[in-house]
Coordinates of C-alpha atoms in Angstrom, one line a residue:
Chain A
X1 CA 45.1 12.3 -6.6
X2 CA 45.4 11.2 -10.1
X3 CA 42.9 9.5 -12.3
X4 CA 44.1 6.5 -14.1
X5 CA 43.0 5.3 -17.3
X6 CA 40.9 2.5 -16.2
X7 CA 38.9 4.7 -13.8
X8 CA 38.3 7.0 -16.8
X9 CA 37.2 4.1 -19.0
X10 CA 34.7 3.1 -16.3
X11 CA 33.4 6.6 -16.0
X12 CA 33.0 6.9 -19.7
X13 CA 31.2 3.7 -20.0
X14 CA 28.8 4.7 -17.1
X15 CA 28.3 8.1 -18.9
X16 CA 27.7 6.2 -22.1
X17 CA 30.5 8.0 -23.8
X18 CA 32.7 6.0 -26.3
X19 CA 36.5 6.9 -26.1
X20 CA 39.3 5.3 -27.8
X21 CA 42.8 4.5 -26.0
X22 CA 44.3 7.8 -27.1
X23 CA 41.3 9.7 -25.8
X24 CA 41.3 7.9 -22.5
X25 CA 45.1 8.7 -22.0
X26 CA 44.5 12.4 -22.9
X27 CA 41.5 12.5 -20.6
X28 CA 43.2 10.8 -17.7
X29 CA 45.9 13.3 -17.8
X30 CA 43.5 16.4 -18.0
X31 CA 41.1 15.2 -15.3
X32 CA 44.1 14.5 -13.0
X33 CA 45.2 18.0 -13.5
X34 CA 41.8 19.3 -12.7
X35 CA 41.4 17.3 -9.6
X36 CA 44.8 18.2 -8.4
X37 CA 44.1 21.8 -8.9
X38 CA 40.7 21.7 -7.0
X39 CA 42.3 19.5 -4.2
X40 CA 44.2 22.5 -3.2
X41 CA 41.0 23.4 -1.4
X42 CA 41.8 20.5 1.0
X43 CA 44.4 22.8 2.6
X44 CA 41.7 24.8 4.1
X45 CA 40.7 23.8 7.8
X46 CA 36.9 23.3 7.7
X47 CA 36.5 21.7 11.1
X48 CA 33.2 22.7 12.7
X49 CA 32.0 24.6 9.6
X50 CA 28.6 23.9 8.2
X51 CA 28.5 22.8 4.4
X52 CA 27.7 25.7 2.2
X53 CA 24.9 25.2 -0.2
X54 CA 24.7 28.8 -1.5
X55 CA 26.3 32.0 -0.8
X56 CA 23.1 34.3 -1.1
X57 CA 21.5 32.8 2.2
X58 CA 18.3 32.0 0.3
X59 CA 15.9 29.1 1.1
X60 CA 14.8 26.5 -1.3
X61 CA 11.5 27.8 -3.0
X62 CA 8.5 25.7 -2.9
X63 CA 5.4 25.8 -5.0
X64 CA 1.7 25.1 -4.5
X65 CA 0.2 21.9 -5.6
X66 CA -1.8 22.8 -8.4
X67 CA -1.9 21.8 -12.2
X68 CA -0.5 24.4 -14.3
X69 CA 1.3 22.6 -17.0
X70 CA 1.0 19.8 -19.5
X71 CA -1.3 19.0 -22.2
X72 CA 0.9 19.6 -25.1
X73 CA 1.8 16.0 -26.4
X74 CA 2.7 17.5 -29.8
X75 CA 5.4 19.7 -28.2
X76 CA 6.7 16.9 -26.1
X77 CA 7.1 14.6 -29.1
X78 CA 8.2 17.4 -31.5
X79 CA 11.9 16.4 -31.3
X80 CA 11.4 12.6 -31.1
X81 CA 13.3 10.6 -33.9
X82 CA 10.2 8.3 -33.9
X83 CA 6.8 8.3 -32.3
X84 CA 3.5 6.8 -32.7
X85 CA 0.1 6.9 -31.2
X86 CA 1.4 9.4 -28.6
X87 CA 4.3 7.3 -27.6
X88 CA 8.1 7.8 -28.0
X89 CA 9.4 5.0 -30.0
X90 CA 12.9 3.5 -29.1
X91 CA 14.8 0.2 -29.9
X92 CA 13.5 -2.7 -27.8
X93 CA 14.7 -2.6 -24.2
X94 CA 14.0 -5.9 -22.4
X95 CA 15.5 -5.4 -18.9
X96 CA 14.2 -3.0 -16.4
X97 CA 16.5 -1.0 -14.5
X98 CA 16.3 1.1 -11.2
Chain B
X1 CA 7.7 -20.1 16.7
X2 CA 10.0 -19.0 14.0
X3 CA 9.5 -19.5 10.4
X4 CA 12.2 -22.1 9.3
X5 CA 12.6 -23.8 6.0
X6 CA 13.8 -27.3 5.9
X7 CA 16.6 -28.0 3.6
X8 CA 18.8 -31.0 3.1
X9 CA 21.3 -29.9 5.6
X10 CA 19.0 -28.7 8.2
X11 CA 16.8 -25.8 8.9
X12 CA 17.2 -22.3 7.4
X13 CA 16.0 -18.9 8.5
X14 CA 14.8 -16.3 6.2
X15 CA 15.8 -12.5 6.3
X16 CA 13.7 -9.9 4.6
X17 CA 13.8 -6.2 4.2
X18 CA 11.4 -4.4 2.0
X19 CA 11.5 -1.3 -0.1
X20 CA 8.1 0.2 -0.9
X21 CA 7.6 2.7 -3.5
X22 CA 4.5 4.5 -2.8
X23 CA 3.1 7.4 -5.2
X24 CA 2.0 10.4 -3.2
X25 CA -1.5 11.6 -3.5
X26 CA -1.1 14.9 -5.1
X27 CA -2.6 16.9 -7.9
X28 CA 0.6 17.8 -9.6
X29 CA 4.2 16.3 -9.8
X30 CA 7.1 16.5 -7.4
X31 CA 8.8 19.3 -9.5
X32 CA 6.6 20.2 -12.1
X33 CA 2.8 21.5 -12.5
X34 CA 1.6 18.6 -14.7
X35 CA -1.1 16.5 -13.7
X36 CA -0.7 13.1 -11.8
X37 CA -4.0 11.6 -12.7
X38 CA -3.8 7.9 -13.9
X39 CA -5.0 6.6 -17.2
X40 CA -4.6 9.7 -19.4
X41 CA -3.4 9.6 -23.2
X42 CA 0.4 8.9 -23.3
X43 CA 2.6 12.0 -23.0
X44 CA -0.2 14.4 -22.3
X45 CA 0.6 15.0 -18.7
X46 CA 4.3 16.0 -19.4
X47 CA 5.8 19.4 -19.0
X48 CA 9.0 20.3 -20.4
X49 CA 10.6 19.9 -17.0
X50 CA 9.3 16.2 -17.1
X51 CA 10.6 15.7 -20.5
X52 CA 14.0 17.2 -19.3
X53 CA 14.2 19.8 -22.0
X54 CA 17.5 21.7 -21.5
X55 CA 17.5 24.6 -19.2
X56 CA 14.4 23.5 -17.3
X57 CA 14.6 24.0 -13.5
X58 CA 12.7 21.8 -10.9
X59 CA 10.5 23.6 -8.4
X60 CA 9.5 21.5 -5.3
X61 CA 5.7 20.9 -4.6
X62 CA 5.1 21.9 -1.1
X63 CA 2.1 19.5 -0.6
X64 CA 4.3 16.5 -1.5
X65 CA 6.7 17.5 1.3
X66 CA 3.8 17.8 3.6
X67 CA 2.5 14.4 2.5
X68 CA 6.1 13.0 3.2
X69 CA 6.1 14.4 6.7
X70 CA 2.6 13.3 7.5
X71 CA 3.5 9.7 6.5
X72 CA 6.9 10.0 8.5
X73 CA 4.6 10.8 11.6
X74 CA 2.2 7.9 10.7
X75 CA 5.3 5.6 10.9
X76 CA 6.3 7.0 14.2
X77 CA 9.5 8.1 12.6
X78 CA 11.8 11.0 13.1
X79 CA 11.4 14.0 10.8
X80 CA 14.6 15.5 9.5
X81 CA 14.6 19.4 9.6
X82 CA 17.1 19.3 6.8
X83 CA 17.2 16.9 3.8
X84 CA 19.1 17.1 0.5
X85 CA 18.0 16.2 -2.9
X86 CA 20.5 14.3 -5.0
X87 CA 21.0 12.9 -8.5
X88 CA 21.0 9.1 -8.9
X89 CA 22.5 8.8 -12.4
X90 CA 21.7 5.8 -14.8
X91 CA 20.4 5.5 -18.5
X92 CA 17.1 4.3 -19.5
X93 CA 14.7 5.5 -22.1
X94 CA 11.8 6.3 -19.8
X95 CA 14.2 8.6 -17.6
X96 CA 14.7 11.5 -19.9
X97 CA 17.0 13.5 -17.4
X98 CA 19.5 10.7 -17.4
X99 CA 19.1 10.9 -13.5
X100 CA 16.5 10.5 -11.1
X101 CA 16.2 13.3 -8.4
X102 CA 16.1 11.4 -5.2
X103 CA 17.5 11.7 -1.6
X104 CA 20.4 9.6 -0.5
X105 CA 22.6 10.6 2.5
X106 CA 19.9 13.0 4.0
X107 CA 16.4 11.6 3.6
X108 CA 13.4 13.7 4.7
X109 CA 12.2 11.0 7.2
X110 CA 14.4 8.7 9.4
X111 CA 14.0 5.7 11.7
X112 CA 10.6 4.8 12.7
X113 CA 8.4 1.6 13.4
X114 CA 5.1 -0.1 12.7
X115 CA 3.3 -3.1 14.2
X116 CA 2.2 -5.8 12.0
X117 CA -0.6 -8.2 12.8
X118 CA 0.1 -11.9 12.6
X119 CA -2.1 -15.0 13.0
X120 CA -3.5 -15.7 16.4
X121 CA -3.6 -12.1 17.3
X122 CA 0.2 -11.8 17.6
X123 CA 1.8 -8.4 16.9
X124 CA 5.3 -7.8 15.8
X125 CA 7.3 -4.6 15.5
X126 CA 9.0 -3.8 12.2
X127 CA 11.6 -1.1 12.2
X128 CA 11.5 1.5 9.4
X129 CA 14.9 2.4 8.3
X130 CA 14.0 5.7 6.3
X131 CA 11.6 7.3 3.9
X132 CA 12.9 9.5 1.2
X133 CA 11.3 11.5 -1.6
X134 CA 12.0 10.8 -5.3
X135 CA 10.8 11.2 -8.7
X136 CA 9.0 8.3 -10.5
X137 CA 10.2 7.3 -14.1
X138 CA 8.1 7.0 -17.2
X139 CA 6.6 3.8 -18.4
X140 CA 8.0 1.5 -21.0
X141 CA 5.6 -0.6 -23.1
X142 CA 7.4 -3.5 -24.5
X143 CA 4.7 -5.8 -26.1
X144 CA 3.2 -3.4 -28.7
X145 CA 6.0 -4.1 -31.3
X146 CA 8.5 -6.9 -32.0
X147 CA 11.7 -4.8 -32.0
X148 CA 10.6 -1.5 -30.5
X149 CA 9.7 -0.3 -27.0
X150 CA 7.1 2.4 -26.5
X151 CA 7.6 5.1 -23.9
X152 CA 5.0 7.3 -22.0
X153 CA 6.3 10.1 -19.7
X154 CA 3.0 10.7 -18.0
X155 CA 4.4 9.1 -14.9
X156 CA 7.6 10.8 -15.3
X157 CA 8.3 13.1 -12.2
X158 CA 5.3 12.0 -10.2
X159 CA 6.3 12.1 -6.6
X160 CA 7.3 9.0 -4.9
X161 CA 8.1 7.9 -1.2
X162 CA 10.6 5.2 -1.0
X163 CA 9.9 3.5 2.4
X164 CA 12.7 1.2 3.6
X165 CA 12.3 -1.3 6.2
X166 CA 14.8 -3.0 8.5
X167 CA 15.6 -6.6 7.9
X168 CA 13.1 -7.4 10.6
X169 CA 10.9 -9.6 8.5
X170 CA 11.4 -13.4 8.7
X171 CA 8.7 -15.0 6.6
X172 CA 6.4 -14.5 3.7
X173 CA 3.5 -14.2 5.9
X174 CA 5.2 -11.3 7.8
X175 CA 6.0 -9.6 4.5
X176 CA 2.5 -9.8 3.4
X177 CA 1.4 -8.6 6.8
X178 CA 3.9 -5.7 6.5
X179 CA 2.9 -4.6 3.2
X180 CA -0.8 -4.6 4.1
X181 CA -0.3 -2.7 7.2
X182 CA 1.8 -0.2 5.4
X183 CA -0.7 0.2 2.7
X184 CA -3.5 0.5 5.4
X185 CA -1.6 3.3 7.1
X186 CA -0.9 5.3 4.0
X187 CA -4.7 5.1 2.9
X188 CA -5.6 6.2 6.5
X189 CA -3.2 9.1 6.2
X190 CA -4.4 10.0 2.7
X191 CA -0.8 10.1 1.4
X192 CA -1.1 7.2 -1.2
X193 CA -4.1 5.5 -2.6
X194 CA -2.4 2.1 -2.2
X195 CA -3.6 1.0 -5.6
X196 CA -1.3 -1.9 -6.6
X197 CA -3.0 -2.6 -9.9
X198 CA -2.3 1.0 -11.0
X199 CA 1.2 0.7 -9.7
X200 CA 0.8 3.4 -7.0
X201 CA 2.5 1.0 -4.6
X202 CA 5.3 -1.3 -5.8
X203 CA 7.5 -3.5 -3.6
X204 CA 11.2 -4.6 -3.9
X205 CA 12.0 -7.4 -1.6
X206 CA 15.5 -8.2 -0.3
X207 CA 15.9 -11.6 0.6
X208 CA 18.8 -13.8 2.1
X209 CA 18.8 -17.1 4.0
X210 CA 21.0 -18.3 7.0
X211 CA 21.5 -21.1 9.5
X212 CA 19.8 -19.9 12.8
X213 CA 22.4 -18.1 14.7
X214 CA 24.6 -17.3 11.7
X215 CA 25.3 -13.8 10.4
X216 CA 23.4 -12.3 7.6
X217 CA 23.8 -14.0 4.4
X218 CA 24.2 -12.6 0.9
X219 CA 21.0 -11.1 -0.3
X220 CA 19.1 -10.9 -3.7
X221 CA 17.0 -7.9 -4.4
X222 CA 13.8 -8.9 -6.0
X223 CA 11.9 -6.3 -8.0
X224 CA 8.5 -6.0 -9.7
X225 CA 6.7 -7.7 -6.6
X226 CA 3.5 -5.9 -7.1
X227 CA 0.7 -7.6 -5.2
X228 CA 0.3 -9.4 -2.1
X229 CA 0.1 -12.7 -3.8
X230 CA 3.4 -11.9 -5.6
X231 CA 5.1 -11.1 -2.3
X232 CA 4.2 -14.5 -0.9
X233 CA 5.2 -16.4 -4.0
X234 CA 8.3 -14.5 -4.9
X235 CA 9.6 -15.1 -1.4
X236 CA 8.8 -18.9 -1.4
X237 CA 10.5 -19.3 -4.7
X238 CA 13.6 -17.2 -3.8
X239 CA 14.1 -18.9 -0.4
X240 CA 14.1 -22.2 -2.0
X241 CA 16.3 -21.2 -4.8
X242 CA 19.0 -19.7 -2.5
X243 CA 18.8 -22.9 -0.1
X244 CA 19.3 -25.1 -3.0
X245 CA 22.4 -23.1 -4.3
X246 CA 24.1 -23.0 -1.0
X247 CA 23.3 -26.8 -0.2
X248 CA 24.6 -27.6 -3.7
X249 CA 27.9 -25.9 -2.8
X250 CA 27.4 -22.7 -4.5
X251 CA 27.4 -19.1 -3.5
X252 CA 24.6 -16.6 -3.6
X253 CA 25.5 -13.7 -5.9
X254 CA 24.4 -10.2 -4.7
X255 CA 22.2 -9.1 -7.6
X256 CA 19.0 -7.7 -8.6
X257 CA 16.3 -10.3 -9.9
X258 CA 13.0 -9.8 -11.5
X259 CA 9.8 -11.6 -10.3
X260 CA 8.1 -13.0 -13.4
X261 CA 4.4 -13.4 -12.2
X262 CA 3.5 -15.5 -15.3
X263 CA 6.1 -18.1 -14.8
X264 CA 6.3 -17.9 -11.1
X265 CA 10.1 -17.6 -11.0
X266 CA 12.6 -14.8 -10.2
X267 CA 15.5 -14.4 -12.9
X268 CA 18.7 -12.3 -12.9
X269 CA 18.6 -8.9 -14.5
X270 CA 22.0 -9.5 -16.1
X271 CA 23.6 -7.3 -13.2
X272 CA 26.8 -5.7 -14.0
X273 CA 28.1 -4.5 -10.8
X274 CA 28.6 -1.2 -12.5
X275 CA 24.8 -0.8 -13.1
X276 CA 24.6 0.0 -9.3
X277 CA 27.2 2.6 -9.5
X278 CA 24.9 5.6 -9.4
X279 CA 27.2 8.3 -8.7
X280 CA 24.9 10.2 -6.4
X281 CA 25.8 13.9 -5.8
X282 CA 23.7 16.8 -4.5
X283 CA 21.4 18.2 -7.1
X284 CA 22.8 21.7 -8.1
X285 CA 19.3 22.8 -9.2
X286 CA 17.8 22.4 -5.6
X287 CA 18.8 23.8 -2.2
X288 CA 18.7 21.7 0.9
X289 CA 15.2 21.4 2.1
X290 CA 14.7 23.0 5.7
X291 CA 11.5 22.1 7.4
X292 CA 10.4 24.3 10.3
X293 CA 9.2 22.7 13.5
X294 CA 6.0 24.6 13.6
X295 CA 5.1 23.2 10.2
X296 CA 5.7 19.7 11.3
X297 CA 3.6 20.4 14.5
X298 CA 0.8 21.7 12.2
X299 CA 0.8 18.5 10.1
X300 CA 0.9 16.4 13.2
X301 CA -2.5 18.1 14.2
X302 CA -4.1 16.8 10.9
X303 CA -3.3 13.3 11.5
X304 CA -6.3 10.9 11.7
X305 CA -6.7 8.3 14.3
X306 CA -4.4 5.5 12.8
X307 CA -5.5 1.9 12.2
X308 CA -3.9 0.6 15.4
X309 CA -5.2 3.2 17.7
X310 CA -8.6 2.7 16.2
X311 CA -8.5 -1.2 16.5
X312 CA -7.5 -0.7 20.3
X313 CA -10.5 1.7 20.8
X314 CA -12.9 -0.6 19.1
X315 CA -11.9 -3.4 21.5
X316 CA -11.9 -1.2 24.4
X317 CA -14.9 1.0 23.8
X318 CA -17.3 -1.2 22.0
X319 CA -16.2 -4.5 23.4
X320 CA -15.5 -6.1 19.9
X321 CA -13.4 -9.1 19.5
X322 CA -9.9 -8.4 18.0
X323 CA -10.9 -10.2 14.9
X324 CA -14.2 -8.1 14.4
X325 CA -12.2 -4.9 15.2
X326 CA -9.5 -5.9 12.7
X327 CA -12.0 -6.3 10.0
X328 CA -13.9 -3.1 10.6
X329 CA -10.7 -0.8 10.8
X330 CA -9.1 -2.4 7.6
X331 CA -10.6 0.6 5.6
X332 CA -11.1 4.0 7.2
X333 CA -14.6 4.3 5.6
X334 CA -15.6 0.9 6.7
X335 CA -14.8 1.9 10.4
X336 CA -16.5 5.2 10.0
X337 CA -19.7 3.4 8.7
X338 CA -19.6 1.1 11.5
X339 CA -19.4 3.8 13.9
X340 CA -22.4 5.5 12.5
X341 CA -24.3 2.4 12.8
X342 CA -23.2 1.7 16.3
X343 CA -23.9 5.1 17.5
X344 CA -26.6 4.7 20.3
X345 CA -27.0 1.1 19.6
X346 CA -25.6 -2.4 20.7
X347 CA -22.1 -2.2 19.1
X348 CA -21.9 -5.9 18.9
X349 CA -25.0 -6.2 17.0
X350 CA -24.0 -3.3 14.9
X351 CA -20.6 -5.0 14.0
X352 CA -22.4 -8.3 13.2
X353 CA -24.8 -6.6 10.7
X354 CA -22.0 -4.6 9.2
X355 CA -19.4 -7.5 8.8
X356 CA -21.7 -10.6 8.2
X357 CA -24.7 -9.0 6.3
X358 CA -23.4 -5.8 4.8
X359 CA -20.0 -6.6 3.9
X360 CA -21.1 -10.0 2.7
X361 CA -23.9 -8.8 0.3
X362 CA -21.5 -6.1 -1.0
X363 CA -18.8 -8.5 -1.7
X364 CA -21.2 -10.9 -3.3
X365 CA -22.2 -8.1 -5.7
X366 CA -18.6 -6.9 -6.0
X367 CA -19.8 -3.4 -4.8
X368 CA -17.7 -1.0 -2.9
X369 CA -18.9 0.3 0.5
X370 CA -19.1 4.0 -0.7
X371 CA -21.8 2.6 -3.4
X372 CA -23.7 0.7 -0.9
X373 CA -27.6 1.0 -1.5
X374 CA -28.0 0.7 2.2
X375 CA -26.8 3.7 4.2
X376 CA -25.3 3.7 7.7
X377 CA -28.6 5.3 8.9
X378 CA -30.8 2.8 7.2
X379 CA -29.0 -0.2 8.6
X380 CA -29.1 1.6 12.0
X381 CA -33.0 2.0 11.6
X382 CA -33.3 -1.8 10.8
X383 CA -31.3 -2.7 14.0
X384 CA -33.6 -0.2 16.0
X385 CA -36.5 -2.5 14.7
X386 CA -35.0 -5.4 16.2
X387 CA -34.2 -3.7 19.4
X388 CA -37.7 -2.4 20.1
X389 CA -39.2 -5.7 19.2
X390 CA -40.9 -4.4 16.1
X391 CA -39.3 -7.5 14.1
X392 CA -37.2 -10.4 15.2
X393 CA -33.7 -10.9 14.2
X394 CA -34.8 -13.5 11.8
X395 CA -37.3 -11.3 10.0
X396 CA -34.7 -8.6 9.9
X397 CA -32.6 -11.0 7.8
X398 CA -35.4 -11.2 5.3
X399 CA -35.9 -7.4 5.3
X400 CA -32.2 -6.9 4.6
X401 CA -31.9 -8.3 1.3
X402 CA -35.1 -6.2 0.2
X403 CA -33.4 -3.0 1.5
X404 CA -30.4 -3.7 -0.7
X405 CA -32.5 -4.4 -3.8
X406 CA -35.0 -1.5 -3.3
X407 CA -32.9 1.1 -1.4
X408 CA -36.1 1.5 0.8
X409 CA -36.1 2.0 4.7
X410 CA -36.5 -1.1 6.6
X411 CA -39.8 0.4 8.4
X412 CA -41.3 0.9 5.0
X413 CA -40.7 -2.6 3.9
X414 CA -41.8 -4.0 7.2
X415 CA -45.0 -2.0 6.9
X416 CA -45.6 -3.0 3.2
X417 CA -44.9 -6.6 3.8
X418 CA -46.9 -6.8 7.0
X419 CA -43.8 -8.2 8.8
X420 CA -44.6 -6.5 12.1
X421 CA -43.8 -8.7 15.0
X422 CA -46.8 -9.9 16.8
X423 CA -46.3 -9.0 20.4
X424 CA -50.0 -9.0 21.3
X425 CA -50.1 -11.9 23.8
X426 CA -53.6 -12.5 23.2
X427 CA -53.2 -13.2 19.6
X428 CA -50.1 -15.5 20.3
X429 CA -52.1 -17.3 23.0
X430 CA -55.0 -18.0 20.6
X431 CA -52.4 -19.6 18.1
X432 CA -50.8 -21.6 20.8
X433 CA -54.2 -22.8 22.1
X434 CA -55.0 -24.1 18.6
X435 CA -51.8 -25.9 18.3
X436 CA -52.2 -27.5 21.6
X437 CA -55.6 -28.6 20.7
X438 CA -54.5 -29.9 17.2
X439 CA -51.4 -32.0 18.6
X440 CA -52.8 -33.9 21.7
X441 CA -50.2 -36.8 21.1
X442 CA -47.1 -34.4 21.3
X443 CA -48.6 -32.5 24.1
X444 CA -48.8 -35.8 26.1
X445 CA -45.4 -36.9 25.2
X446 CA -43.8 -33.5 26.1
X447 CA -45.6 -33.5 29.4
X448 CA -44.4 -37.0 29.9
X449 CA -40.7 -35.9 29.7
X450 CA -39.8 -35.4 25.9
X451 CA -38.4 -31.8 26.6
X452 CA -37.0 -31.7 23.1
X453 CA -40.6 -31.4 21.7
X454 CA -40.8 -27.8 23.0
X455 CA -38.9 -26.9 19.7
X456 CA -41.6 -28.4 17.6
X457 CA -44.2 -26.2 19.4
X458 CA -42.2 -23.0 18.9
X459 CA -41.8 -24.0 15.1
X460 CA -45.5 -24.7 14.9
X461 CA -46.4 -21.2 16.3
X462 CA -43.8 -19.5 14.1
X463 CA -45.1 -21.3 11.0
X464 CA -48.8 -20.3 12.0
X465 CA -47.7 -16.6 12.5
X466 CA -45.2 -16.6 9.5
X467 CA -42.5 -15.8 11.7
X468 CA -43.7 -12.6 13.0
X469 CA -44.5 -13.7 16.8
X470 CA -42.2 -12.4 19.1
X471 CA -39.9 -15.3 20.0
X472 CA -39.6 -14.5 23.6
X473 CA -43.2 -14.0 24.3
X474 CA -43.9 -17.4 22.3
X475 CA -41.4 -19.0 24.6
X476 CA -43.1 -17.6 27.8
X477 CA -46.6 -18.5 26.9
X478 CA -45.7 -21.8 25.6
X479 CA -43.9 -22.8 28.8
X480 CA -46.8 -21.5 30.7
X481 CA -49.5 -23.5 28.9
X482 CA -47.5 -26.7 28.5
X483 CA -46.1 -26.9 31.9
X484 CA -49.6 -26.1 33.2

């Protein structure tokens, strides 16, 4: 499978990455190469084999429902380019998403 | 009778599916130990996990899993022993990770169903497609500054259940009934507080229209429908909008629209089709979630009696009307209050007093049942006074507001005000004799066949005794004396 330039352009825009035409060409070629390399795995017959989530056979660990974190507004806001009254401040966004 | 909307080219059917986001009642967030309490100072209930600092790893809250399973059981749904967390990728300032951890191909809960209650005691089954766990986003405030938005991440990472219905809903009334029923079930289960004002429950409504018998039309998804009233209004508006477009020769665009409660319209959210390309993939930070059968069985044992079961029991066990039973089971604490009052007493009388008197006066004073100055035991004691003829039902209605004002027991008020019913037949007889003596004309008329005058005599006796005479005794004695 190869990755054409238009697909790369779409993925780049979804990822909020700005790329010029030359970069798109280069990325399309590189990503196609990577995909082709990974696709060799397709040669292995995986019929009737459960998907493998991890190789160490461990279970997802869960935690108890207790409050153990938070209450450090200053740390949370420390890297914000702009903040006021405890809020992050960002350029106006009108539409809601999700 | 199906709900149809009359257009210019004939009748239209409405098809609705709902996605409800319900915040899980838990102390801490889905993947972090920060508090979920509503109303805190901005960005104080945020951990470095919620703020998506590099290198932080999510650790799943076991109680949130339990709550989702409990909800699934309450929705008569299949619990999936294996479910997978995936990343839903999009950019928005209140989503610091750049993706929401959600479930996509393998949700924790599969197909279920609930019954909704419609007018005239009708019941309809609505299918549940799935329930999955996901993170909530933070909150953006747009109205504090002309060119800036303010972001608070306190809600970021709180656990949500997204509950998706089948497109089985066919009218605004059914949509409202569905949301109300779902809210009731969640509140009974204790898995979501159902507080729509605080955003603990939010609805997205998928709406399409079609000519009866046709296949499904193209749907629009309406977001931000956050009250029962908004559900009704948004559907009314959207159905009319879609019919007008189709009848005008246009086509419905599959898109996301926003309900504007102030203007009463839905408007397009400038949907680039790309915006819906979320590129889900399994979250490499989280292994698949395996739930053991014995854990599910243990949760099942903790399930309370659910609203429909309780309603049927109230009708069967107490002989209540479906309407009264429906009012009483609407809230779990209300049902418990009623049962405490009804215990060992006439259940219909208890239901009347709880619904008509207590809920009436609480409503008038905008007071919650939990803050009622009259306890179930006190209301029960008042009913006992009626049952053993200490006071009449009419006097009881005078005693009741005094109990509400003072918090005193009914017995004490009756004692203090001297409201005890007169059952001493000698005393009542004396009053009757004096009234008969004072009204010879009416007595003659009554005996001459004017039966209606009997009420006049009852009224006179009651007036004379300030309403304290036992009504049954008054009736008996009056009959005896007048008909003698």
